[in-house]
């Protein structure tokens, strides 16, 4: 169990009690839980479990499902993961592509996925050829105050919302230290205090523009690249509490919609499992000690750090440990989804955990504005899908909003980053 020094623990208790603004769906109209369950039960079993996947998609012009259920129904994941090759050269093309996802799902009477992209800035900047320049987190912290950085991220968030993105897989909330600097480099804002302040500002700015955030990578990374092999973070005690836990404890006060788990093994807490497969990290620390109630997303389960597990076994273990969403850089997920359904048919405890994860995804989609709760004629709450044009506006309105916010972002960049971005 990780322990904070007493003075830091008291500070965070105060902050949690008086500064946290996390929305509580439980406090909303009675019947929401039933409405969520009714919505899930309106889907086929494969559609239900498909909610738990954030999967890469094909092309950059018109969306199409690549797999079908056994009855011929197209398989659509809970979320569509965009890489640079999914980003059309111009804003109008991106707008049409995100709109095609909604159109395809409407035509086939399927749940509309949320759209997600990594837009950290600097080297990880999928929209670099479309939006206004977005410097690396390190350069942002060097040139701007945390308050001014919020203006930069708000302009970027407004552009992303206009393009049709629901989720930014950013910011990195990890503190830069000797044990992770080789891997994170300028993707990190800086030390614990800097990481806390700037990641908090980024979340508030993006989410204020209607683009939800997944802070990452909880609880942290080592100097080893998890894309290529195992990652072990051999720290503990005060160093773990102040360099790893403190920034995440602070950024969670900004109410991020999601937390993205790392693949690192931290032997002082769980010597056997990467964090994404660790009940001690997800259920014990993130859900328990830190009280986080939002969506928990795995890092890409195709990474080398977890390659020793079979894909089905890995997926079952991640969900069992508390993850809600499985990220796959691959475009195909039916076989992994089938493995989850097979396990649920034999294991009632896993079936319960699967339904819990599905609820978390539906609540996320409510927060994103993809779904809304409406009162039926008999007083019950029903969840209905919001058409994309009502959620984000018509294509012409979106393009106009994009151009205005891009201009604001470019003006801000010229003022503060005339020396260039790294």
Tab-separated table of N, CA and C in Angstrom, residues 169-308:
chain	number	residue	atom	x	y	z
A	169	UNK	N	-6.591	11.442	-26.051
A	169	UNK	CA	-5.793	10.555	-25.206
A	169	UNK	C	-4.586	11.333	-24.706
A	170	UNK	N	-4.854	12.291	-23.888
A	170	UNK	CA	-3.881	13.224	-23.332
A	170	UNK	C	-4.613	13.999	-22.221
A	171	UNK	N	-3.859	14.642	-21.339
A	171	UNK	CA	-2.407	14.831	-21.306
A	171	UNK	C	-1.692	13.714	-20.544
A	172	UNK	N	-0.362	13.692	-20.687
A	172	UNK	CA	0.471	12.855	-19.844
A	172	UNK	C	0.614	13.559	-18.509
A	173	UNK	N	0.160	12.904	-17.449
A	173	UNK	CA	0.223	13.491	-16.111
A	173	UNK	C	1.437	13.005	-15.324
A	174	UNK	N	2.227	12.135	-15.925
A	174	UNK	CA	3.395	11.598	-15.225
A	174	UNK	C	4.440	12.689	-15.000
A	175	UNK	N	5.056	12.659	-13.832
A	175	UNK	CA	6.148	13.572	-13.529
A	175	UNK	C	7.423	13.059	-14.168
A	176	UNK	N	8.203	13.959	-14.737
A	176	UNK	CA	9.476	13.591	-15.341
A	176	UNK	C	10.505	13.349	-14.238
A	177	UNK	N	11.195	12.211	-14.332
A	177	UNK	CA	12.196	11.846	-13.326
A	177	UNK	C	13.263	10.999	-14.002
A	178	UNK	N	14.300	10.692	-13.266
A	178	UNK	CA	15.375	9.902	-13.832
A	178	UNK	C	14.937	8.537	-14.294
A	179	UNK	N	13.890	8.000	-13.657
A	179	UNK	CA	13.465	6.637	-13.994
A	179	UNK	C	12.583	6.562	-15.235
A	180	UNK	N	12.186	7.721	-15.827
A	180	UNK	CA	11.338	7.666	-17.023
A	180	UNK	C	11.717	8.670	-18.103
A	181	UNK	N	12.733	9.483	-17.870
A	181	UNK	CA	13.051	10.579	-18.788
A	181	UNK	C	13.501	10.095	-20.165
A	182	UNK	N	14.177	8.944	-20.233
A	182	UNK	CA	14.610	8.432	-21.532
A	182	UNK	C	13.420	8.084	-22.415
A	183	UNK	N	12.345	7.596	-21.801
A	183	UNK	CA	11.162	7.221	-22.581
A	183	UNK	C	10.243	8.409	-22.828
A	184	UNK	N	9.912	9.160	-21.783
A	184	UNK	CA	8.949	10.251	-21.945
A	184	UNK	C	9.545	11.464	-22.641
A	185	UNK	N	10.760	11.840	-22.276
A	185	UNK	CA	11.382	13.011	-22.882
A	185	UNK	C	10.506	14.244	-22.797
A	186	UNK	N	10.318	14.906	-23.934
A	186	UNK	CA	9.575	16.166	-23.948
A	186	UNK	C	8.067	15.962	-24.055
A	187	UNK	N	7.627	14.710	-23.960
A	187	UNK	CA	6.194	14.447	-23.871
A	187	UNK	C	5.655	14.808	-22.489
A	188	UNK	N	6.530	14.932	-21.506
A	188	UNK	CA	6.118	15.250	-20.139
A	188	UNK	C	6.284	16.743	-19.883
A	189	UNK	N	5.424	17.290	-19.009
A	189	UNK	CA	5.509	18.712	-18.675
A	189	UNK	C	6.723	19.025	-17.814
A	190	UNK	N	7.094	18.121	-16.923
A	190	UNK	CA	8.214	18.376	-16.018
A	190	UNK	C	8.052	17.593	-14.737
A	191	UNK	N	8.636	18.110	-13.652
A	191	UNK	CA	8.576	17.449	-12.364
A	191	UNK	C	7.177	17.391	-11.791
A	192	UNK	N	7.062	16.866	-10.575
A	192	UNK	CA	5.743	16.573	-9.997
A	192	UNK	C	4.839	17.795	-9.934
A	193	UNK	N	5.370	18.926	-9.433
A	193	UNK	CA	4.545	20.127	-9.326
A	193	UNK	C	4.111	20.649	-10.680
A	194	UNK	N	5.045	20.671	-11.631
A	194	UNK	CA	4.744	21.150	-12.978
A	194	UNK	C	3.753	20.224	-13.673
A	195	UNK	N	3.991	18.918	-13.587
A	195	UNK	CA	3.075	17.955	-14.211
A	195	UNK	C	1.673	18.107	-13.644
A	196	UNK	N	1.576	18.305	-12.340
A	196	UNK	CA	0.266	18.448	-11.701
A	196	UNK	C	-0.478	19.662	-12.231
A	197	UNK	N	0.190	20.817	-12.238
A	197	UNK	CA	-0.474	22.066	-12.610
A	197	UNK	C	-0.863	22.091	-14.082
A	198	UNK	N	0.055	21.683	-14.959
A	198	UNK	CA	-0.204	21.799	-16.391
A	198	UNK	C	-1.163	20.723	-16.903
A	199	UNK	N	-1.074	19.521	-16.369
A	199	UNK	CA	-2.025	18.499	-16.803
A	199	UNK	C	-3.433	18.854	-16.328
A	200	UNK	N	-3.543	19.414	-15.121
A	200	UNK	CA	-4.839	19.882	-14.619
A	200	UNK	C	-5.402	20.945	-15.567
A	201	UNK	N	-4.567	21.923	-15.939
A	201	UNK	CA	-5.021	23.000	-16.820
A	201	UNK	C	-5.446	22.456	-18.176
A	202	UNK	N	-4.708	21.472	-18.696
A	202	UNK	CA	-5.038	20.909	-20.008
A	202	UNK	C	-6.390	20.208	-19.976
A	203	UNK	N	-6.629	19.413	-18.946
A	203	UNK	CA	-7.909	18.708	-18.854
A	203	UNK	C	-9.065	19.699	-18.793
A	204	UNK	N	-8.949	20.700	-17.929
A	204	UNK	CA	-10.037	21.675	-17.802
A	204	UNK	C	-10.278	22.406	-19.123
A	205	UNK	N	-9.189	22.711	-19.847
A	205	UNK	CA	-9.331	23.460	-21.098
A	205	UNK	C	-9.985	22.616	-22.179
A	206	UNK	N	-9.491	21.413	-22.394
A	206	UNK	CA	-10.068	20.546	-23.424
A	206	UNK	C	-11.525	20.218	-23.118
A	207	UNK	N	-11.786	19.795	-21.879
A	207	UNK	CA	-13.149	19.382	-21.549
A	207	UNK	C	-14.107	20.560	-21.543
A	208	UNK	N	-13.589	21.759	-21.298
A	208	UNK	CA	-14.425	22.945	-21.403
A	208	UNK	C	-14.885	23.214	-22.822
A	209	UNK	N	-14.184	22.656	-23.798
A	209	UNK	CA	-14.551	22.806	-25.206
A	209	UNK	C	-15.322	21.595	-25.744
A	210	UNK	N	-15.622	20.639	-24.862
A	210	UNK	CA	-16.405	19.487	-25.282
A	210	UNK	C	-15.590	18.309	-25.776
A	211	UNK	N	-14.271	18.333	-25.558
A	211	UNK	CA	-13.409	17.201	-25.892
A	211	UNK	C	-12.934	16.593	-24.575
A	212	UNK	N	-13.378	15.382	-24.283
A	212	UNK	CA	-13.021	14.747	-23.029
A	212	UNK	C	-11.571	14.283	-23.058
A	213	UNK	N	-11.000	14.060	-21.882
A	213	UNK	CA	-9.586	13.712	-21.776
A	213	UNK	C	-9.398	12.366	-21.092
A	214	UNK	N	-8.361	11.654	-21.540
A	214	UNK	CA	-7.881	10.457	-20.852
A	214	UNK	C	-6.472	10.762	-20.362
A	215	UNK	N	-6.313	11.032	-19.065
A	215	UNK	CA	-4.979	11.316	-18.534
A	215	UNK	C	-4.188	10.007	-18.495
A	216	UNK	N	-2.897	10.114	-18.710
A	216	UNK	CA	-2.094	8.911	-18.851
A	216	UNK	C	-0.676	9.143	-18.322
A	217	UNK	N	0.083	8.081	-18.141
A	217	UNK	CA	-0.265	6.659	-18.165
A	217	UNK	C	-0.186	6.219	-16.720
A	218	UNK	N	-1.317	5.959	-16.084
A	218	UNK	CA	-1.341	5.646	-14.657
A	218	UNK	C	-0.856	4.218	-14.425
A	219	UNK	N	0.000	3.982	-13.431
A	219	UNK	CA	0.624	4.960	-12.532
A	219	UNK	C	1.922	5.542	-13.044
A	220	UNK	N	2.460	5.043	-14.176
A	220	UNK	CA	3.682	5.619	-14.700
A	220	UNK	C	4.431	4.664	-15.598
A	221	UNK	N	5.541	5.162	-16.147
A	221	UNK	CA	6.398	4.390	-17.032
A	221	UNK	C	7.832	4.382	-16.510
A	222	UNK	N	8.601	3.441	-16.993
A	222	UNK	CA	10.041	3.405	-16.724
A	222	UNK	C	10.765	3.942	-17.959
A	223	UNK	N	12.067	3.794	-18.001
A	223	UNK	CA	12.829	4.219	-19.169
A	223	UNK	C	12.720	3.246	-20.334
A	224	UNK	N	12.134	2.077	-20.106
A	224	UNK	CA	11.954	1.105	-21.182
A	224	UNK	C	10.697	1.442	-21.985
A	225	UNK	N	10.785	1.281	-23.282
A	225	UNK	CA	9.651	1.558	-24.159
A	225	UNK	C	8.687	0.372	-24.127
A	226	UNK	N	7.463	0.541	-23.613
A	226	UNK	CA	6.521	-0.583	-23.536
A	226	UNK	C	6.051	-1.066	-24.898
A	227	UNK	N	6.291	-0.280	-25.959
A	227	UNK	CA	5.918	-0.736	-27.295
A	227	UNK	C	6.744	-1.952	-27.714
A	228	UNK	N	7.980	-2.014	-27.208
A	228	UNK	CA	8.906	-3.034	-27.698
A	228	UNK	C	9.220	-4.141	-26.699
A	229	UNK	N	8.981	-3.943	-25.433
A	229	UNK	CA	9.304	-4.965	-24.447
A	229	UNK	C	8.793	-4.611	-23.073
A	230	UNK	N	9.124	-5.454	-22.094
A	230	UNK	CA	8.617	-5.273	-20.742
A	230	UNK	C	9.154	-3.988	-20.126
A	231	UNK	N	8.376	-3.441	-19.211
A	231	UNK	CA	8.726	-2.195	-18.528
A	231	UNK	C	8.584	-2.408	-17.027
A	232	UNK	N	9.675	-2.220	-16.293
A	232	UNK	CA	9.673	-2.390	-14.840
A	232	UNK	C	10.102	-1.082	-14.190
A	233	UNK	N	9.259	-0.587	-13.304
A	233	UNK	CA	9.533	0.659	-12.584
A	233	UNK	C	9.838	0.305	-11.139
A	234	UNK	N	11.115	0.236	-10.816
A	234	UNK	CA	11.546	-0.289	-9.518
A	234	UNK	C	11.743	0.844	-8.519
A	235	UNK	N	10.641	1.456	-8.103
A	235	UNK	CA	10.694	2.493	-7.083
A	235	UNK	C	9.625	2.196	-6.030
A	236	UNK	N	9.728	2.837	-4.892
A	236	UNK	CA	8.751	2.624	-3.830
A	236	UNK	C	8.819	3.726	-2.801
A	237	UNK	N	8.042	3.586	-1.751
A	237	UNK	CA	8.073	4.513	-0.636
A	237	UNK	C	7.765	5.943	-1.020
A	238	UNK	N	8.542	6.872	-0.462
A	238	UNK	CA	8.302	8.294	-0.661
A	238	UNK	C	8.461	8.685	-2.131
A	239	UNK	N	9.431	8.099	-2.826
A	239	UNK	CA	9.639	8.434	-4.235
A	239	UNK	C	8.412	8.064	-5.066
A	240	UNK	N	7.850	6.913	-4.797
A	240	UNK	CA	6.650	6.487	-5.512
A	240	UNK	C	5.477	7.411	-5.192
A	241	UNK	N	5.326	7.748	-3.929
A	241	UNK	CA	4.195	8.588	-3.517
A	241	UNK	C	4.271	9.979	-4.122
A	242	UNK	N	5.450	10.593	-4.094
A	242	UNK	CA	5.569	11.988	-4.528
A	242	UNK	C	5.783	12.129	-6.027
A	243	UNK	N	6.509	11.211	-6.647
A	243	UNK	CA	6.814	11.340	-8.074
A	243	UNK	C	5.770	10.685	-8.964
A	244	UNK	N	5.044	9.706	-8.435
A	244	UNK	CA	4.084	8.977	-9.254
A	244	UNK	C	2.648	9.280	-8.844
A	245	UNK	N	2.324	9.085	-7.574
A	245	UNK	CA	0.941	9.228	-7.143
A	245	UNK	C	0.475	10.678	-7.040
A	246	UNK	N	1.338	11.559	-6.584
A	246	UNK	CA	0.911	12.939	-6.344
A	246	UNK	C	0.350	13.623	-7.589
A	247	UNK	N	1.043	13.586	-8.757
A	247	UNK	CA	0.475	14.264	-9.929
A	247	UNK	C	-0.886	13.712	-10.342
A	248	UNK	N	-1.063	12.395	-10.247
A	248	UNK	CA	-2.355	11.825	-10.624
A	248	UNK	C	-3.428	12.183	-9.601
A	249	UNK	N	-3.074	12.189	-8.317
A	249	UNK	CA	-4.052	12.589	-7.307
A	249	UNK	C	-4.534	14.013	-7.572
A	250	UNK	N	-3.622	14.865	-8.020
A	250	UNK	CA	-4.011	16.254	-8.286
A	250	UNK	C	-4.826	16.380	-9.560
A	251	UNK	N	-4.373	15.737	-10.647
A	251	UNK	CA	-5.076	15.912	-11.915
A	251	UNK	C	-6.473	15.307	-11.868
A	252	UNK	N	-6.694	14.309	-11.018
A	252	UNK	CA	-8.040	13.737	-10.922
A	252	UNK	C	-9.042	14.746	-10.373
A	253	UNK	N	-8.552	15.796	-9.707
A	253	UNK	CA	-9.448	16.857	-9.237
A	253	UNK	C	-10.038	17.659	-10.397
A	254	UNK	N	-9.443	17.533	-11.578
A	254	UNK	CA	-9.972	18.230	-12.756
A	254	UNK	C	-11.090	17.448	-13.432
A	255	UNK	N	-11.457	16.299	-12.879
A	255	UNK	CA	-12.556	15.466	-13.393
A	255	UNK	C	-12.325	14.934	-14.797
A	256	UNK	N	-11.161	14.368	-15.083
A	256	UNK	CA	-10.974	13.786	-16.418
A	256	UNK	C	-11.968	12.659	-16.639
A	257	UNK	N	-12.469	12.559	-17.858
A	257	UNK	CA	-13.473	11.537	-18.164
A	257	UNK	C	-12.886	10.142	-18.180
A	258	UNK	N	-11.559	10.033	-18.386
A	258	UNK	CA	-10.937	8.719	-18.484
A	258	UNK	C	-9.515	8.763	-17.942
A	259	UNK	N	-9.051	7.601	-17.515
A	259	UNK	CA	-7.659	7.394	-17.129
A	259	UNK	C	-7.135	6.231	-17.951
A	260	UNK	N	-5.964	6.416	-18.553
A	260	UNK	CA	-5.348	5.381	-19.378
A	260	UNK	C	-4.236	4.724	-18.584
A	261	UNK	N	-4.298	3.394	-18.466
A	261	UNK	CA	-3.350	2.644	-17.649
A	261	UNK	C	-2.046	2.375	-18.395
A	262	UNK	N	-0.961	2.268	-17.639
A	262	UNK	CA	0.331	1.916	-18.221
A	262	UNK	C	0.526	0.406	-18.203
A	263	UNK	N	1.577	-0.025	-18.920
A	263	UNK	CA	1.952	-1.436	-18.946
A	263	UNK	C	3.126	-1.727	-18.020
A	264	UNK	N	3.503	-0.776	-17.194
A	264	UNK	CA	4.674	-0.969	-16.336
A	264	UNK	C	4.351	-1.875	-15.150
A	265	UNK	N	5.333	-2.679	-14.759
A	265	UNK	CA	5.277	-3.446	-13.518
A	265	UNK	C	6.003	-2.635	-12.448
A	266	UNK	N	5.340	-2.418	-11.315
A	266	UNK	CA	5.957	-1.699	-10.195
A	266	UNK	C	6.022	-2.684	-9.030
A	267	UNK	N	7.166	-3.347	-8.850
A	267	UNK	CA	7.260	-4.440	-7.881
A	267	UNK	C	6.903	-4.065	-6.454
A	268	UNK	N	7.091	-2.804	-6.061
A	268	UNK	CA	6.786	-2.414	-4.683
A	268	UNK	C	5.296	-2.469	-4.386
A	269	UNK	N	4.462	-2.492	-5.425
A	269	UNK	CA	3.005	-2.572	-5.252
A	269	UNK	C	2.466	-3.905	-5.759
A	270	UNK	N	2.874	-4.318	-6.945
A	270	UNK	CA	2.442	-5.590	-7.521
A	270	UNK	C	3.595	-6.122	-8.358
A	271	UNK	N	4.284	-7.106	-7.835
A	271	UNK	CA	5.492	-7.619	-8.489
A	271	UNK	C	5.189	-8.513	-9.679
A	272	UNK	N	3.953	-8.978	-9.822
A	272	UNK	CA	3.627	-9.965	-10.849
A	272	UNK	C	2.989	-9.363	-12.091
A	273	UNK	N	2.226	-8.286	-11.924
A	273	UNK	CA	1.369	-7.827	-13.013
A	273	UNK	C	1.688	-6.408	-13.481
A	274	UNK	N	1.663	-6.176	-14.804
A	274	UNK	CA	1.659	-4.799	-15.293
A	274	UNK	C	0.444	-4.066	-14.722
A	275	UNK	N	0.551	-2.771	-14.566
A	275	UNK	CA	-0.523	-2.003	-13.924
A	275	UNK	C	-1.877	-2.237	-14.575
A	276	UNK	N	-1.904	-2.362	-15.894
A	276	UNK	CA	-3.171	-2.553	-16.605
A	276	UNK	C	-3.818	-3.886	-16.271
A	277	UNK	N	-3.045	-4.824	-15.727
A	277	UNK	CA	-3.574	-6.145	-15.366
A	277	UNK	C	-3.584	-6.350	-13.860
A	278	UNK	N	-3.498	-5.266	-13.114
A	278	UNK	CA	-3.337	-5.351	-11.664
A	278	UNK	C	-4.559	-4.833	-10.924
A	279	UNK	N	-5.232	-5.721	-10.184
A	279	UNK	CA	-6.332	-5.277	-9.330
A	279	UNK	C	-5.838	-4.301	-8.264
A	280	UNK	N	-4.624	-4.496	-7.791
A	280	UNK	CA	-4.104	-3.607	-6.750
A	280	UNK	C	-3.976	-2.179	-7.269
A	281	UNK	N	-3.619	-2.035	-8.549
A	281	UNK	CA	-3.498	-0.686	-9.092
A	281	UNK	C	-4.850	-0.103	-9.496
A	282	UNK	N	-5.673	-0.879	-10.185
A	282	UNK	CA	-6.928	-0.311	-10.685
A	282	UNK	C	-7.979	-0.241	-9.581
A	283	UNK	N	-8.279	-1.388	-8.963
A	283	UNK	CA	-9.326	-1.407	-7.939
A	283	UNK	C	-8.835	-0.862	-6.605
A	284	UNK	N	-7.573	-1.157	-6.261
A	284	UNK	CA	-7.061	-0.728	-4.964
A	284	UNK	C	-6.657	0.729	-4.922
A	285	UNK	N	-5.802	1.148	-5.856
A	285	UNK	CA	-5.268	2.510	-5.822
A	285	UNK	C	-6.159	3.512	-6.569
A	286	UNK	N	-6.424	3.253	-7.856
A	286	UNK	CA	-7.157	4.231	-8.662
A	286	UNK	C	-8.612	4.357	-8.214
A	287	UNK	N	-9.315	3.250	-8.145
A	287	UNK	CA	-10.716	3.290	-7.723
A	287	UNK	C	-10.844	3.497	-6.219
A	288	UNK	N	-9.991	2.804	-5.444
A	288	UNK	CA	-10.112	2.830	-3.995
A	288	UNK	C	-9.500	4.065	-3.359
A	289	UNK	N	-8.183	4.107	-3.285
A	289	UNK	CA	-7.506	5.197	-2.587
A	289	UNK	C	-7.765	6.560	-3.215
A	290	UNK	N	-7.746	6.632	-4.552
A	290	UNK	CA	-7.939	7.916	-5.220
A	290	UNK	C	-9.401	8.210	-5.541
A	291	UNK	N	-10.273	7.237	-5.363
A	291	UNK	CA	-11.707	7.473	-5.506
A	291	UNK	C	-12.176	7.789	-6.908
A	292	UNK	N	-11.451	7.324	-7.925
A	292	UNK	CA	-11.811	7.651	-9.304
A	292	UNK	C	-12.995	6.812	-9.771
A	293	UNK	N	-13.990	7.450	-10.403
A	293	UNK	CA	-15.211	6.767	-10.817
A	293	UNK	C	-15.420	6.743	-12.326
A	294	UNK	N	-14.522	7.367	-13.093
A	294	UNK	CA	-14.717	7.456	-14.537
A	294	UNK	C	-14.248	6.225	-15.281
A	295	UNK	N	-14.021	6.402	-16.573
A	295	UNK	CA	-13.661	5.319	-17.474
A	295	UNK	C	-12.179	4.967	-17.322
A	296	UNK	N	-11.872	3.668	-17.276
A	296	UNK	CA	-10.488	3.199	-17.215
A	296	UNK	C	-10.164	2.491	-18.523
A	297	UNK	N	-9.142	2.974	-19.216
A	297	UNK	CA	-8.774	2.479	-20.535
A	297	UNK	C	-7.401	1.825	-20.459
A	298	UNK	N	-7.237	0.693	-21.109
A	298	UNK	CA	-5.921	0.075	-21.200
A	298	UNK	C	-5.078	0.809	-22.229
A	299	UNK	N	-3.754	0.758	-22.073
A	299	UNK	CA	-2.909	1.138	-23.190
A	299	UNK	C	-3.046	0.031	-24.234
A	300	UNK	N	-2.481	0.243	-25.397
A	300	UNK	CA	-2.631	-0.696	-26.500
A	300	UNK	C	-2.206	-2.103	-26.082
A	301	UNK	N	-3.108	-3.056	-26.184
A	301	UNK	CA	-2.792	-4.412	-25.731
A	301	UNK	C	-1.985	-5.195	-26.767
A	302	UNK	N	-1.625	-4.539	-27.874
A	302	UNK	CA	-0.712	-5.154	-28.830
A	302	UNK	C	0.742	-4.790	-28.542
A	303	UNK	N	0.997	-4.001	-27.503
A	303	UNK	CA	2.363	-3.589	-27.190
A	303	UNK	C	3.209	-4.771	-26.709
A	304	UNK	N	4.507	-4.641	-26.922
A	304	UNK	CA	5.426	-5.691	-26.543
A	304	UNK	C	5.472	-5.979	-25.063
A	305	UNK	N	5.146	-4.980	-24.230
A	305	UNK	CA	5.226	-5.149	-22.777
A	305	UNK	C	4.271	-6.216	-22.264
A	306	UNK	N	3.211	-6.505	-23.012
A	306	UNK	CA	2.238	-7.511	-22.577
A	306	UNK	C	2.088	-8.628	-23.606
A	307	UNK	N	3.063	-8.757	-24.480
A	307	UNK	CA	2.954	-9.714	-25.584
A	307	UNK	C	3.065	-11.167	-25.140
A	308	UNK	N	3.545	-11.397	-23.904
A	308	UNK	CA	3.673	-12.777	-23.439
A	308	UNK	C	2.316	-13.418	-23.146
